[in-house]
Tab-separated table of C-alpha atoms in Angstrom:
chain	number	residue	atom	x	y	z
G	105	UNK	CA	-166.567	40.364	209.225
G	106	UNK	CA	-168.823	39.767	211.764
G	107	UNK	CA	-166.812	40.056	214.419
G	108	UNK	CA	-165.534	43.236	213.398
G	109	UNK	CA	-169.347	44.687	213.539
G	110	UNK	CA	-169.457	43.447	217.094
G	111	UNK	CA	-166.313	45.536	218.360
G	112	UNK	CA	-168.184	48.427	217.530
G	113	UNK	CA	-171.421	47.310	220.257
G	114	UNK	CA	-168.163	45.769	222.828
G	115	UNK	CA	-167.052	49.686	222.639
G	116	UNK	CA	-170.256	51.153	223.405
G	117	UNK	CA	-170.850	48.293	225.810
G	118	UNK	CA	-167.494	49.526	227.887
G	119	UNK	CA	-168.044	53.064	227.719
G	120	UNK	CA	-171.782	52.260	229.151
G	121	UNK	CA	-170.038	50.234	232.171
G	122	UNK	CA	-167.043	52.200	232.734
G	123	UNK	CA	-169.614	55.182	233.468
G	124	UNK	CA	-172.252	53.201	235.361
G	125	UNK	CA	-168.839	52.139	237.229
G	126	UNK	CA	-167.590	55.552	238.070
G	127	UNK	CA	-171.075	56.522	239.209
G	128	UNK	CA	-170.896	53.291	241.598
G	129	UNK	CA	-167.538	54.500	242.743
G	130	UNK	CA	-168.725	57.858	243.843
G	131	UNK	CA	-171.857	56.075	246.037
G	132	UNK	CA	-169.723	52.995	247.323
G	133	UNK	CA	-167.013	53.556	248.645
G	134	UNK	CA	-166.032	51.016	250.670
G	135	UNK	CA	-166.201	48.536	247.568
G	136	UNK	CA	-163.319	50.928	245.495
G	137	UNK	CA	-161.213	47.819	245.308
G	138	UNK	CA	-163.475	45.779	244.042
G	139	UNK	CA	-165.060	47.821	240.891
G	140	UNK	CA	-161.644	48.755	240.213
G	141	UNK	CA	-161.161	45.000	239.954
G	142	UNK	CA	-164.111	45.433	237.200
G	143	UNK	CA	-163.119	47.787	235.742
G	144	UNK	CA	-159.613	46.252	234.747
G	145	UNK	CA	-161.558	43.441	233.402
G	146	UNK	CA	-164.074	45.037	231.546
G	147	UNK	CA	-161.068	47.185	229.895
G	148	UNK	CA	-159.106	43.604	229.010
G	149	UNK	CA	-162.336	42.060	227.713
G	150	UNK	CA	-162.843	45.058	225.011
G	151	UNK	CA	-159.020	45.018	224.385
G	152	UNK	CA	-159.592	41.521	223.443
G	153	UNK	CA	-162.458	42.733	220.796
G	154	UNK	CA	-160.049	45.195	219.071
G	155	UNK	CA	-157.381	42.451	218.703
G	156	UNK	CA	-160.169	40.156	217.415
G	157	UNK	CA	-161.146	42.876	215.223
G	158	UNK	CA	-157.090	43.202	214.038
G	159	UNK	CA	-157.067	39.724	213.206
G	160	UNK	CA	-160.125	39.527	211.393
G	161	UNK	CA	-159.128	42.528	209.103
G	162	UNK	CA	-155.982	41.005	208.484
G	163	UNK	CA	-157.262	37.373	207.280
G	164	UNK	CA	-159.504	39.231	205.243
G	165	UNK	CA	-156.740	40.908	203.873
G	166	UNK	CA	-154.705	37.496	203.198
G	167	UNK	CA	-158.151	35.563	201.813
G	168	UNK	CA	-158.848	38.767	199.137
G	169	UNK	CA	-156.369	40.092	198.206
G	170	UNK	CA	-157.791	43.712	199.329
G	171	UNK	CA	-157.738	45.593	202.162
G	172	UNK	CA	-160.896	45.865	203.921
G	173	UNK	CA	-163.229	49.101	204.065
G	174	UNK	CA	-164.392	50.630	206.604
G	175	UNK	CA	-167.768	50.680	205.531
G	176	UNK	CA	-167.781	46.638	205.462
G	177	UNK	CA	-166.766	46.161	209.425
G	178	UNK	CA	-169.189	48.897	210.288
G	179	UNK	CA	-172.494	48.216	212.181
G	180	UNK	CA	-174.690	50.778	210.901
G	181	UNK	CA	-176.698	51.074	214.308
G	182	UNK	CA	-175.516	49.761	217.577
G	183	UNK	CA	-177.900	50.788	220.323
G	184	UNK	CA	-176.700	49.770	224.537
């Protein structure tokens, strides 16, 4: 359950970098290749949070016997 709360900051925490990245883009040009590089990573690591996120709903799921709410993976505030 835990886990799940954190997908919600790893979200925010992309959309934060992805923007300061585009910014960096438009000032640095010579180094396109290289925040692109970033970029694909940054994308991959929250990727990885949803599937974590997936897998923990799922063995909730299979040790309950119900399927989780959305109200229990929620963070109530996240603040980046």
């Amino acid at each position: 359950v835990e886990d799940c709360k954190k997908d919600a900051f790893v979200d925010q925490l992309y959309k934060k970098s992805f923007e300061q990245l585009q910014e960096l883009m438009k000032q640095d040009i010579d180094n396109l290749e290289h925040i692109q590089q970033v970029i694909f990573a940054i994308k991959n690591l929250e990727r990885v949070g949803d599937y974590v996120t997936k897998i923990a709903k799922t063995l909730y799921y299979i040790i309950t016997g119900e399927a989780p709410s959305k109200a229990l993976f929620m963070e109530s505030t996240l603040i980046v």
